[in-house]
Coordinates of C-alpha atoms (C1' of nucleotides) in Angstrom, one line a residue:
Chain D
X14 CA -57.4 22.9 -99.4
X15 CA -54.2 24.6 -100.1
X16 CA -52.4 24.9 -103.4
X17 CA -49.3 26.4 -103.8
X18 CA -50.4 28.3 -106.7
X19 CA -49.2 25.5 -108.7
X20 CA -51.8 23.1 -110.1
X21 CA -49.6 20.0 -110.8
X22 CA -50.8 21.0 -114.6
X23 CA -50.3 24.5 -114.6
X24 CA -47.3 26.9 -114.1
X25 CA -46.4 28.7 -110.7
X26 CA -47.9 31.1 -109.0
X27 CA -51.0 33.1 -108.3
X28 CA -50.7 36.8 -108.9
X29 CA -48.7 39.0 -110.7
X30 CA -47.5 41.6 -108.0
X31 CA -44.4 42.1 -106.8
X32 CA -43.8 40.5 -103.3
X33 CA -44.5 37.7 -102.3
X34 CA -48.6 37.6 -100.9
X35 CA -48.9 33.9 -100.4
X36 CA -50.6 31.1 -102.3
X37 CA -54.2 30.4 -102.9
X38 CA -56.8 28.5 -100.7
X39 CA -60.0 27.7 -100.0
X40 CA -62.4 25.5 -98.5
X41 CA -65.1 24.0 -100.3
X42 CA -69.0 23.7 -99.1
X43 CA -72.4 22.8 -99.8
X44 CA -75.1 24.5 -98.2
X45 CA -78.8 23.5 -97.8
X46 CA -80.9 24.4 -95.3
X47 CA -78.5 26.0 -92.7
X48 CA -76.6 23.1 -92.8
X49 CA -73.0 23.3 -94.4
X50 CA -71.6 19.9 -95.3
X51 CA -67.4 20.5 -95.9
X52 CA -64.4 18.6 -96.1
X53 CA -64.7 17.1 -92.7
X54 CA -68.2 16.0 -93.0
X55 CA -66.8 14.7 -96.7
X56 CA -64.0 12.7 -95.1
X57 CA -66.5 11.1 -92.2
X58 CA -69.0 9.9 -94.9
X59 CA -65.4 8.3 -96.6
X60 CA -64.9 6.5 -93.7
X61 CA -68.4 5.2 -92.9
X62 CA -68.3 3.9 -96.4
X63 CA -64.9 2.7 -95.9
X64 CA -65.1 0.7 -92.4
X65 CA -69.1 -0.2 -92.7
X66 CA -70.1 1.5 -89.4
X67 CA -69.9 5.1 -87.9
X68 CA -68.0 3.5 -85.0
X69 CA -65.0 2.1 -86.9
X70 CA -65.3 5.2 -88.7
X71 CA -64.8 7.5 -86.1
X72 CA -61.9 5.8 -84.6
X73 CA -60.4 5.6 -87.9
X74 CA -60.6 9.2 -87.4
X75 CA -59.5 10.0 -83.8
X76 CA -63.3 11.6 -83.8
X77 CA -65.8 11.2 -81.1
X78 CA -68.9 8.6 -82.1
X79 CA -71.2 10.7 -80.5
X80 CA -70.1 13.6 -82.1
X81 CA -70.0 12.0 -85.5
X82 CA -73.6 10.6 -84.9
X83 CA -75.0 13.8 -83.6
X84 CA -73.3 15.3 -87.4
X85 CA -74.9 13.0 -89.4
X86 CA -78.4 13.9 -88.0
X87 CA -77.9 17.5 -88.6
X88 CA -76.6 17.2 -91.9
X89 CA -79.6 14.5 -92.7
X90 CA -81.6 17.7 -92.1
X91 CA -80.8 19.5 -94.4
X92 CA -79.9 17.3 -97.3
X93 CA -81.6 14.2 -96.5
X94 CA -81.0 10.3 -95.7
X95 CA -77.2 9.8 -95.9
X96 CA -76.2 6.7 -94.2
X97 CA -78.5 3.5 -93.6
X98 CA -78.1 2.6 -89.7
X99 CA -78.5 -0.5 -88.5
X100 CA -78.1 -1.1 -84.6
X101 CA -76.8 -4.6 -83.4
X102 CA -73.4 -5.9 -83.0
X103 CA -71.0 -8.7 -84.5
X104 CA -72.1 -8.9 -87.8
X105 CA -75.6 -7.6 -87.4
X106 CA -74.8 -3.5 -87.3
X107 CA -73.5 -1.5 -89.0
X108 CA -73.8 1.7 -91.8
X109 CA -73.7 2.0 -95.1
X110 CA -73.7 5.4 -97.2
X111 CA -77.0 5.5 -99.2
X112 CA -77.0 6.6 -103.1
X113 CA -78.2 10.7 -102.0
X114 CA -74.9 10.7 -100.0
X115 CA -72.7 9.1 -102.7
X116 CA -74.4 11.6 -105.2
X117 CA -73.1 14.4 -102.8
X118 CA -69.8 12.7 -102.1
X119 CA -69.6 13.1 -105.7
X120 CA -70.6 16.5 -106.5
X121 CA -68.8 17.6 -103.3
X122 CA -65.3 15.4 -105.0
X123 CA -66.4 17.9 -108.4
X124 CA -66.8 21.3 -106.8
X125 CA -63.8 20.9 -104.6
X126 CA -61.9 19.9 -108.0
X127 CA -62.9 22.6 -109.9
X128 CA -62.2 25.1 -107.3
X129 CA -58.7 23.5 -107.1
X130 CA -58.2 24.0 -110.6
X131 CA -59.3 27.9 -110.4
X132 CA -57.2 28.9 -107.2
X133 CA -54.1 26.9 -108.3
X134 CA -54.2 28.5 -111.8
X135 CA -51.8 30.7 -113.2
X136 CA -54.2 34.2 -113.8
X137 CA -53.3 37.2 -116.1
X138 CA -54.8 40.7 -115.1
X139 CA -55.4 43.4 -117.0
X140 CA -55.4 46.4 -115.6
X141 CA -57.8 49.2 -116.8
X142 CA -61.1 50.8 -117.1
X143 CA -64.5 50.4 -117.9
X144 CA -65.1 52.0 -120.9
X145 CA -69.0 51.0 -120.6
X146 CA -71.6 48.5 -119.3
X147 CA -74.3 46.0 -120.7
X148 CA -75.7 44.2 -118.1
X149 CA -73.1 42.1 -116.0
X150 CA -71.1 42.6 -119.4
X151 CA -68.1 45.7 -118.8
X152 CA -66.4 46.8 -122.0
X153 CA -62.7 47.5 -120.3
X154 CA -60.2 49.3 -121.8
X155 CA -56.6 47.8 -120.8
X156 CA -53.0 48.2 -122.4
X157 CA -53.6 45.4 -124.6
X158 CA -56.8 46.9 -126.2
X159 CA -60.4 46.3 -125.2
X160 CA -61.4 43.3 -123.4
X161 CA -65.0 42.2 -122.7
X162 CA -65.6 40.9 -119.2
X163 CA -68.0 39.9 -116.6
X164 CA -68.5 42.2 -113.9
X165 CA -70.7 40.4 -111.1
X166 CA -70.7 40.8 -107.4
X167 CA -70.8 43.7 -105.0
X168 CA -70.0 46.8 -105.9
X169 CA -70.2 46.2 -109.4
X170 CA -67.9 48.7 -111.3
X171 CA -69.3 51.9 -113.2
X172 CA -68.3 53.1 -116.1
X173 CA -64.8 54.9 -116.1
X174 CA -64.0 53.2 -113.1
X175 CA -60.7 51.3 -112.6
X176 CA -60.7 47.5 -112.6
X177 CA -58.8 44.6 -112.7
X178 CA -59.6 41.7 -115.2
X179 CA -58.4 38.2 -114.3
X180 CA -58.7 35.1 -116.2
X181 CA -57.2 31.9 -115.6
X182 CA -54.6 30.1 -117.8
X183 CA -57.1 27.1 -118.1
X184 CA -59.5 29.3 -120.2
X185 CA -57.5 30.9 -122.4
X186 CA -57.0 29.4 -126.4
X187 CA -54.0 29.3 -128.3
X188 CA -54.8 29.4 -132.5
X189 CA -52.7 29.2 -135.1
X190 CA -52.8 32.8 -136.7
X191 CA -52.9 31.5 -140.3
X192 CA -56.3 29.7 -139.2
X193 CA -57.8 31.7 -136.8
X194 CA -61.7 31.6 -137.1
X195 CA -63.7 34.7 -138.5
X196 CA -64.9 36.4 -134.7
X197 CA -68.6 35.9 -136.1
X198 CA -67.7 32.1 -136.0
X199 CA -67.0 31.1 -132.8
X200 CA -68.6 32.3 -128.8
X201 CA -64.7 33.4 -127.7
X202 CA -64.9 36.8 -128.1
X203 CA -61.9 38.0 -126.5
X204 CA -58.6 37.7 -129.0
X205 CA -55.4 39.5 -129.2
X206 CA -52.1 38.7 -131.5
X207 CA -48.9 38.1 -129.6
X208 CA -45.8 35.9 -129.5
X209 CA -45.3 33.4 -127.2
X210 CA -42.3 34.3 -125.1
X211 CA -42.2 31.5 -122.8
X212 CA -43.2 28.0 -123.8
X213 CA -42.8 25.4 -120.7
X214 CA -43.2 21.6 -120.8
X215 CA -44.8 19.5 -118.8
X216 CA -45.6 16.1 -118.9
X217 CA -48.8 16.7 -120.2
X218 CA -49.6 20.5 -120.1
X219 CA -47.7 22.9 -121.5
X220 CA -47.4 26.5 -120.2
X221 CA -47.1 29.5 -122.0
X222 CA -47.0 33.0 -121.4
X223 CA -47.9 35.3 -124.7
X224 CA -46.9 38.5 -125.0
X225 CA -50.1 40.7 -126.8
X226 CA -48.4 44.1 -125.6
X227 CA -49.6 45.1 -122.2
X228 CA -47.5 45.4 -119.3
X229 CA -47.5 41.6 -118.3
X230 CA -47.9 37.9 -120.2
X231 CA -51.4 36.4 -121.0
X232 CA -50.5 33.2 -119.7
X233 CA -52.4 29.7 -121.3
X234 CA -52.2 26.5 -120.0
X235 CA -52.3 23.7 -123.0
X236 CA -52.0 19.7 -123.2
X237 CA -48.3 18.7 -125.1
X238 CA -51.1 17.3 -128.0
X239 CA -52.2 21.1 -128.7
X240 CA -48.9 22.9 -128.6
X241 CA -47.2 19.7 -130.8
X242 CA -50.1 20.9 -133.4
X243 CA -49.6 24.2 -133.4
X244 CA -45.7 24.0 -133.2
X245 CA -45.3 26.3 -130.3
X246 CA -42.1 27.5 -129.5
X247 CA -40.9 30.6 -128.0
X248 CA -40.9 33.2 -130.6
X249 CA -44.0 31.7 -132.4
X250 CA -46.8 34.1 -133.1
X251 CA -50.2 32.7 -131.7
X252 CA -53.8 34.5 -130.8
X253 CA -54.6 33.6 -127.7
X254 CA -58.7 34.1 -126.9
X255 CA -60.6 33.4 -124.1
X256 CA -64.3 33.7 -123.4
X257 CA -65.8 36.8 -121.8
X258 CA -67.8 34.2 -119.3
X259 CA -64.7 33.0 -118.7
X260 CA -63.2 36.3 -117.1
X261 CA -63.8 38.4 -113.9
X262 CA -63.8 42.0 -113.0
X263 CA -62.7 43.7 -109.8
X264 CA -62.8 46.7 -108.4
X265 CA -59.4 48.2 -107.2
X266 CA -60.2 51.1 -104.7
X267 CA -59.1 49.3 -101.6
X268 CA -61.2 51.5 -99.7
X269 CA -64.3 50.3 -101.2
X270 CA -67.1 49.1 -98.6
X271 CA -67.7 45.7 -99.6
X272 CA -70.8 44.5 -97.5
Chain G
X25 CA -69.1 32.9 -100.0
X26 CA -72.2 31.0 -100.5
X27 CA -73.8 31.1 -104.0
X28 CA -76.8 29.6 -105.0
X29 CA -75.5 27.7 -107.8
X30 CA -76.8 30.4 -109.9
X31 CA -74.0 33.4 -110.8
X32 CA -75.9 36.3 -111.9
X33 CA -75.0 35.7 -114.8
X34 CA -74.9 31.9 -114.8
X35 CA -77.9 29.5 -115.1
X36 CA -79.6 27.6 -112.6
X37 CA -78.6 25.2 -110.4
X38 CA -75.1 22.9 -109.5
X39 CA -75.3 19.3 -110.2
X40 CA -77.1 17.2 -112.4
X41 CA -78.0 14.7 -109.5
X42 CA -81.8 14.0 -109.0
X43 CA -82.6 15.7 -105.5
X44 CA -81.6 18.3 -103.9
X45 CA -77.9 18.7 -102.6
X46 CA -77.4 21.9 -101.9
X47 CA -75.6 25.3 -102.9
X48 CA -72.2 25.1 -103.4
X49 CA -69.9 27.5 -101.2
X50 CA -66.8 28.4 -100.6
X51 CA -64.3 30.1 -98.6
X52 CA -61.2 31.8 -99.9
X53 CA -58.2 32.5 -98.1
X54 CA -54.5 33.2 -98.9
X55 CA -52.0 31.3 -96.7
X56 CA -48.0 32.5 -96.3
X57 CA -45.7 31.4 -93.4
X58 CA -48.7 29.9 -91.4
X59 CA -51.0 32.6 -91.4
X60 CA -54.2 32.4 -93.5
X61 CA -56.0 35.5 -94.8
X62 CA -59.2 35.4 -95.2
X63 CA -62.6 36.9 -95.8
X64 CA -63.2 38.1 -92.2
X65 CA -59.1 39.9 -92.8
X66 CA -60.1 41.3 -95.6
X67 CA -63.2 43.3 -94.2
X68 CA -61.0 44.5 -91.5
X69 CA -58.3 46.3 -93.9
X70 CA -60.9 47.7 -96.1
X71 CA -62.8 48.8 -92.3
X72 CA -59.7 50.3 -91.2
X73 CA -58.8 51.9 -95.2
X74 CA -62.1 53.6 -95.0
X75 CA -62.0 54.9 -91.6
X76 CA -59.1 55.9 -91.1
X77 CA -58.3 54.0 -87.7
X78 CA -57.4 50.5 -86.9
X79 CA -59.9 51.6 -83.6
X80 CA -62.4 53.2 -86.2
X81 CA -62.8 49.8 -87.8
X82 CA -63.1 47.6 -85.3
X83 CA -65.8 49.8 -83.9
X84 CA -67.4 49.9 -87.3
X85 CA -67.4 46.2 -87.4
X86 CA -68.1 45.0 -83.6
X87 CA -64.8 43.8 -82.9
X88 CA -62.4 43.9 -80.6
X89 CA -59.9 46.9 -81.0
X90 CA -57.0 44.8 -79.1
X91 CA -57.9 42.0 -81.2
X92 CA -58.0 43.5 -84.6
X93 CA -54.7 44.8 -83.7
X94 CA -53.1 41.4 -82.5
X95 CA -54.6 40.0 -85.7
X96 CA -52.8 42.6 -88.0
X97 CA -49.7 42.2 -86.1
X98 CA -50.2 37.9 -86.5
X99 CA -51.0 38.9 -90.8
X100 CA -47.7 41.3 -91.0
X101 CA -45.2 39.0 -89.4
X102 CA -46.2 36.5 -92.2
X103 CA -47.6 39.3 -95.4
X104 CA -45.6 42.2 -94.6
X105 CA -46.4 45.6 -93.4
X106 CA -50.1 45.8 -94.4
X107 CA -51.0 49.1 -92.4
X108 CA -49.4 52.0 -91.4
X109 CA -50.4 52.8 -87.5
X110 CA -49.4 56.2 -86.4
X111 CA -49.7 56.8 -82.5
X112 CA -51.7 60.0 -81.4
X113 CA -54.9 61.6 -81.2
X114 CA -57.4 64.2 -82.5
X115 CA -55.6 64.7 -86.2
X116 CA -52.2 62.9 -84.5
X117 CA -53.4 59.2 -85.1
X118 CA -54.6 56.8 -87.4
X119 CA -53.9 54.2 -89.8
X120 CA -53.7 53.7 -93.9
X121 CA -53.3 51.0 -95.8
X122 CA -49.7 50.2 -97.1
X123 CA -49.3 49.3 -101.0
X124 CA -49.0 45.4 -100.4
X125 CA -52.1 45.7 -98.0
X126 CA -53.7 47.0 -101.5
X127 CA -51.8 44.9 -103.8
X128 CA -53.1 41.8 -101.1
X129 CA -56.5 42.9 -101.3
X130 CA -56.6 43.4 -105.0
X131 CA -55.5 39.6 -104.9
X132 CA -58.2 38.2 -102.2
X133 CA -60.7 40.0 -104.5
X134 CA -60.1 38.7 -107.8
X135 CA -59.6 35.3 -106.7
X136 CA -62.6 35.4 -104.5
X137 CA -64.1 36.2 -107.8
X138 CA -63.0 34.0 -109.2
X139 CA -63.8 31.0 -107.0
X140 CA -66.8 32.8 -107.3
X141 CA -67.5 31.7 -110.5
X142 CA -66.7 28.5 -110.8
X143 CA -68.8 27.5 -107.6
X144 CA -71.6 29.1 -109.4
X145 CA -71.0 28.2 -113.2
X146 CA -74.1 25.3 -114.3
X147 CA -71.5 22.2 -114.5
X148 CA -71.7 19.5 -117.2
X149 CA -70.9 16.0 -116.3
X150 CA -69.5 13.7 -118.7
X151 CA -69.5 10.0 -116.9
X152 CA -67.6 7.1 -118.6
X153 CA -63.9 5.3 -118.2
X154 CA -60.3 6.1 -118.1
X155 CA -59.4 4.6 -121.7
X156 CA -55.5 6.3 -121.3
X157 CA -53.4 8.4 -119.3
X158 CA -50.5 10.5 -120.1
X159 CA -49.5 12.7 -117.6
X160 CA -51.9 14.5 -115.8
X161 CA -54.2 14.1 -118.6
X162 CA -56.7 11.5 -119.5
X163 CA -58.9 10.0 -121.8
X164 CA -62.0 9.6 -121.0
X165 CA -64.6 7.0 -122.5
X166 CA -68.0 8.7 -122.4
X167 CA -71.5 8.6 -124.0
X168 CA -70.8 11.6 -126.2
X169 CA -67.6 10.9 -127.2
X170 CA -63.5 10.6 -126.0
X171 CA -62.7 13.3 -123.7
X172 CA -59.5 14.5 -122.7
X173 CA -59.5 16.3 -119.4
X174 CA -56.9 16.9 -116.5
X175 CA -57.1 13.9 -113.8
X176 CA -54.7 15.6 -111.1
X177 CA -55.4 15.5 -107.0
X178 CA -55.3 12.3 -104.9
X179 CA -56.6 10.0 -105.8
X180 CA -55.3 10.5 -109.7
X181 CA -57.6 7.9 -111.5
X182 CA -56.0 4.7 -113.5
X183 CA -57.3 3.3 -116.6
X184 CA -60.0 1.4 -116.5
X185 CA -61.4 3.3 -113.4
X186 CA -65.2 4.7 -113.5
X187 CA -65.2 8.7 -113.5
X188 CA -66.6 11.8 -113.6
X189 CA -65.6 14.7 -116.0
X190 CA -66.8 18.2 -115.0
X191 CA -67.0 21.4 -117.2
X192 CA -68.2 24.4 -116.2
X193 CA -70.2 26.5 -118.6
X194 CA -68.2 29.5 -118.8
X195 CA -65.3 27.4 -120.3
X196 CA -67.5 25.8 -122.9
X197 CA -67.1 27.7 -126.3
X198 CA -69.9 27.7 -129.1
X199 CA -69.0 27.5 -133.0
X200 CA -71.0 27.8 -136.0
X201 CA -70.5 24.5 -138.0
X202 CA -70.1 25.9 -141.0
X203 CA -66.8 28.2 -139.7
X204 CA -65.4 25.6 -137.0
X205 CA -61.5 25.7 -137.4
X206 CA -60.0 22.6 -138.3
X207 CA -58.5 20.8 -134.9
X208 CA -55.1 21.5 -136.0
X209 CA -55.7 25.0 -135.6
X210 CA -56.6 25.4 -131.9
X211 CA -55.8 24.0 -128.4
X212 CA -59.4 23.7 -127.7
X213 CA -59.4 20.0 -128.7
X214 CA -62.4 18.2 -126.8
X215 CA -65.3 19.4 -129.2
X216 CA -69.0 17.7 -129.9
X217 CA -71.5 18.3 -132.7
X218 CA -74.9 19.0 -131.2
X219 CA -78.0 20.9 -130.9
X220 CA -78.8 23.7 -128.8
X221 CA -82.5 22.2 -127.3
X222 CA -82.5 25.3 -124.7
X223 CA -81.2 29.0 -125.3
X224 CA -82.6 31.3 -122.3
X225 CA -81.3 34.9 -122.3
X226 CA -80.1 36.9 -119.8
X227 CA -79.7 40.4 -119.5
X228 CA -76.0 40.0 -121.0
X229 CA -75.3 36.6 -121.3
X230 CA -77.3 33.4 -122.9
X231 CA -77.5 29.9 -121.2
X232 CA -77.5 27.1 -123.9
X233 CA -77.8 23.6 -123.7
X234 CA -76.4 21.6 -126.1
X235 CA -77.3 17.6 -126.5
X236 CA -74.3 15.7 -127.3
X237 CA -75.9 12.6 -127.8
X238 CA -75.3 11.9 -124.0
X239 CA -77.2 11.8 -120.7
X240 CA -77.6 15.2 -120.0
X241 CA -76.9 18.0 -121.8
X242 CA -73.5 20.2 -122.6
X243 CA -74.0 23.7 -120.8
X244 CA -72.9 26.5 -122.0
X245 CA -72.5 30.4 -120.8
X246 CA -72.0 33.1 -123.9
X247 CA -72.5 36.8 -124.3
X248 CA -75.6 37.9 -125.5
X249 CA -73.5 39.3 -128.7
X250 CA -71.5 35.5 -129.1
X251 CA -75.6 34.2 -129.6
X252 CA -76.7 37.2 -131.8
X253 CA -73.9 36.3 -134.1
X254 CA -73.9 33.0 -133.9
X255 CA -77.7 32.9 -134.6
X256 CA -78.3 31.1 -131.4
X257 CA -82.1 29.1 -131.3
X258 CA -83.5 26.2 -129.9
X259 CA -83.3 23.4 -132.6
X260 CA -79.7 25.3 -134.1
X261 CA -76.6 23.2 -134.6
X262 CA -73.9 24.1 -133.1
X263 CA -70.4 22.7 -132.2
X264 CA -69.4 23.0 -128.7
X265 CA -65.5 23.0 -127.6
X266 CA -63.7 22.9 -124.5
X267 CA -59.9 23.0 -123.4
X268 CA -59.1 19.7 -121.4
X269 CA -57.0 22.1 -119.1
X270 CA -60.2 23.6 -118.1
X271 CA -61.7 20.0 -117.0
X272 CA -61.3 18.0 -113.9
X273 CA -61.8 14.6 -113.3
X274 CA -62.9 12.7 -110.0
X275 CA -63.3 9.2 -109.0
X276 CA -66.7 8.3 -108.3
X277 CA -66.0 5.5 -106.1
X278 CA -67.3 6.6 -102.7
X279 CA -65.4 4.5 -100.7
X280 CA -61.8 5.2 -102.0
X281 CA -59.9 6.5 -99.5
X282 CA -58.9 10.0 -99.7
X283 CA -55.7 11.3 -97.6
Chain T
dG30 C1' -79.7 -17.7 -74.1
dT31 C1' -75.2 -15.6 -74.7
dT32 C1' -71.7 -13.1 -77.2
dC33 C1' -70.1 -9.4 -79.9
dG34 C1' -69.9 -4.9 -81.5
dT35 C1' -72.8 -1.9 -83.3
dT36 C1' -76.3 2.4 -82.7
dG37 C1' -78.7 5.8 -79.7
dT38 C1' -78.7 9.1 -76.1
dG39 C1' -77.1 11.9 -72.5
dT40 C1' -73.6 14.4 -69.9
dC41 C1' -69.1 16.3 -68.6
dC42 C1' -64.9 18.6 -69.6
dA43 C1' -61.2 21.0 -72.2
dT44 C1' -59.7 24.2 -75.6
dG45 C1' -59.6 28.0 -78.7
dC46 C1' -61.4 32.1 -80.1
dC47 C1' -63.3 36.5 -79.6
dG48 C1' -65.4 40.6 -77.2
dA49 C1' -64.8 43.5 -73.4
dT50 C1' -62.2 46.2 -70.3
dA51 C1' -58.5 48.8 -68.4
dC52 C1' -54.3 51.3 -68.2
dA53 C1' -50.3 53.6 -70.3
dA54 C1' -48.2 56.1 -74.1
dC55 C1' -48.3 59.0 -77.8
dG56 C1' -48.7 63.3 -80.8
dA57 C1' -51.2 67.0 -83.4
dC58 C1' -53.7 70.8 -82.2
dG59 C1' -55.2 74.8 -79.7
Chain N
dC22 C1' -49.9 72.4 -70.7
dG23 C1' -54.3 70.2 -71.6
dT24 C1' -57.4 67.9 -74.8
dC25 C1' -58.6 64.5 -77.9
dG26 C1' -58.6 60.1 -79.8
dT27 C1' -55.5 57.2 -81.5
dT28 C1' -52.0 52.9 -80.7
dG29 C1' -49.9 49.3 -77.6
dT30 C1' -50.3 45.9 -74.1
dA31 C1' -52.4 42.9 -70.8
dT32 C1' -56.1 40.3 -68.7
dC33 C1' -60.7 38.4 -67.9
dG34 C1' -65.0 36.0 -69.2
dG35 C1' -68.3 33.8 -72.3
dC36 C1' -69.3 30.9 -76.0
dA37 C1' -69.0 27.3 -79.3
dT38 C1' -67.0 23.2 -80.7
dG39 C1' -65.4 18.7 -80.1
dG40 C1' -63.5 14.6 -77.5
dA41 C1' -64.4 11.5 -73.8
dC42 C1' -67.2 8.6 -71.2
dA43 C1' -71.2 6.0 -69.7
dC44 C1' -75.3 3.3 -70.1
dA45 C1' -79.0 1.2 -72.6
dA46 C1' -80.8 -1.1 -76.6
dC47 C1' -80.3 -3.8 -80.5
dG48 C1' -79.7 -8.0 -83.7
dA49 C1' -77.0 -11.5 -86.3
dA50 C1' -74.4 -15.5 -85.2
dC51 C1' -73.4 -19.4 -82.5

DNA sequence: GTTCGTTGTGTCCATGCCGATACAACGACG
DNA sequence: CGTCGTTGTATCGGCATGGACACAACGAAC
């Protein structure tokens, strides 16, 4: 799936460089057993559903009904009874998903969502380094002060190296700096103080990018509910927090071997 | 990517469904003017970064020199210059990376991390109705509660329609209920009162599940240092609080037709 | 028993992608 | 000028994937 680094909720575009590097994509999967059921296999299990039988259902799809029977045996495989078959013809065949393959239409629907949601939102980086480690925890210095992060995957960053932290508007929290929780109170560790510089409306989002003093905007994406309540407007001081869980830490020697 | 539904620093498992469906995967990619960059792009530029040689690369990775060259050519015509190929031999040749061949790699990297962890954050499913829409946002009629999540991609769900809210862990923040801030005070506006019946630490971050009075419980991902202070136990209350912007919803009706 | 339209199985063919190979040109170095 | 190892360009062959086609078997409905 492509988005053009535009959820229809959130604000435009994907990174912050300069130039333009293109939008964000990806295609979605679920794996078991060598077997890798994706969008296509998601869209023939759609159609069985939808026309009854794996014949209408590969002519609804220009596919071939061999092909699509010979599919739903190898992903049966791996993940188990998908479609009831039933051979005879008028009104005596036909196919019908079972409940495994609606659960897996379902989570398949959920994981392609959420990964949606993450590649079309708008991120914020902070460029810096790691000041130290605990565990898949980095401690990063940046411009805007210290932010805690998760550093998992391959090569994991040392300490003192230079990194990149991302975190995606979704997962960033806009308080009201007269009520902002005591930090022992509350899991979101990460907070800085800033003024909203750009407050955006949507129909039922709100974007806004928050200036907390390093070289680019933390940008949060809010419903209209949230930023009514808060009265954000541009000029409006606000802490913005986000969860440590909730970020990502990257490397950013290019010439790293990544295996 | 394929993860096994288990970040490092995630807990275990994708779906709630009974039975066995699979890790969920992914590929990323970033797509400009037709041309899609991908995973397999990526390990070539950092090949040909660390070696030197568009020729050294593609020996270093068992590909085809003439191809790896057509495919940089087929990436540049749509990215930019990505690398910098200098004709000659002995110390005359070679090729380095070009600033938005970094810059583009810095990107693929931090939203493959990020895909990363949403394919492999513990999900939370909240089942129940559309009770309203506004915008891109709905409410959502569920056992625990009314939650407001984001209802965009095709097909956007009407009231009255059965569907599935998904949360993944890392966006789900913990309060002490003593301290919570009132709801004026923050966008996080979805929030539950519950008990944390499992708390399994990691080696930086703690897995808690909440029960929220519904099905299944509330997941939750928080630094080992967010627990300490919260004084995070089995049998604890907590409240747990999410942004509807970092929610999806789905339709659970297999057979809707998806274009 | 016949009809209808399905499933099940097997085979053939086309297409796209990628590795391999070859030749020419280049340019720093000795 | 020769060497070395790179880039640039062109072509060939193999492999995997998927559509097409054919035939047999099936089973509800009439």
């Amino acid at each position: 799936m492509t988005t053009n680094g535009r959820d229809p909720a959130d604000c435009g575009g994907g990174g912050d460089e300069a130039g333009d590097n293109g939008a964000a994509a990806f295609e979605a999967s679920l794996v078991a057993d060598g077997a890798t059921f994706d969008a296509r296999d998601a869209a023939l299990l759609r159609a069985v559903a939808a026309a009854g039988s794996v014949s209408g259902a590969a002519a609804e799809l220009g596919r071939s009904r061999a092909r699509a029977l010979s599919r739903l045996e190898t992903l049966e495989a791996a993940f188990g009874d998908l479609v009831q078959r039933r051979r005879g013809g008028a009104d005596g065949g036909g196919s019908r998903l079972t409940a495994d393959a609606r659960a897996l239409l379902a989570r398949f629907d959920r994981l392609t969502a959420a990964l949606s949601g993450t590649a079309g939102a708008a991120e914020s980086v902070f460029e810096g380094r790691v000041a130290d480690r605990e565990g898949e925890l980095a401690v990063v210095d940046a411009d805007a002060g210290s932010v805690r992060a998760l550093a998992v995957g391959d090569p994991e960053p040392a300490a003192g190296d230079p990194v990149q932290v991302s975190v995606g508007a979704d997962a960033v929290t806009l308080h009201d700096p007269a009520e902002t929780p005591p930090a022992d109170a509350t899991s979101a560790r990460n907070r800085f103080t800033g003024v909203a510089t750009a407050v955006e409306r949507g129909d039922a989002v709100v974007r806004v990018d928050v200036d907390v003093g390093a070289g680019g905007p933390l940008r949060a994406l809010v419903t209209v509910d949230s930023a009514d309540r808060l009265g954000l407007a541009a000029g409006s001081d606000v802490v913005a927090s986000f969860k440590a869980t909730a970020t990502r830490v990257t490397a950013v020697d290019a010439g790293g071997r990544r295996e």
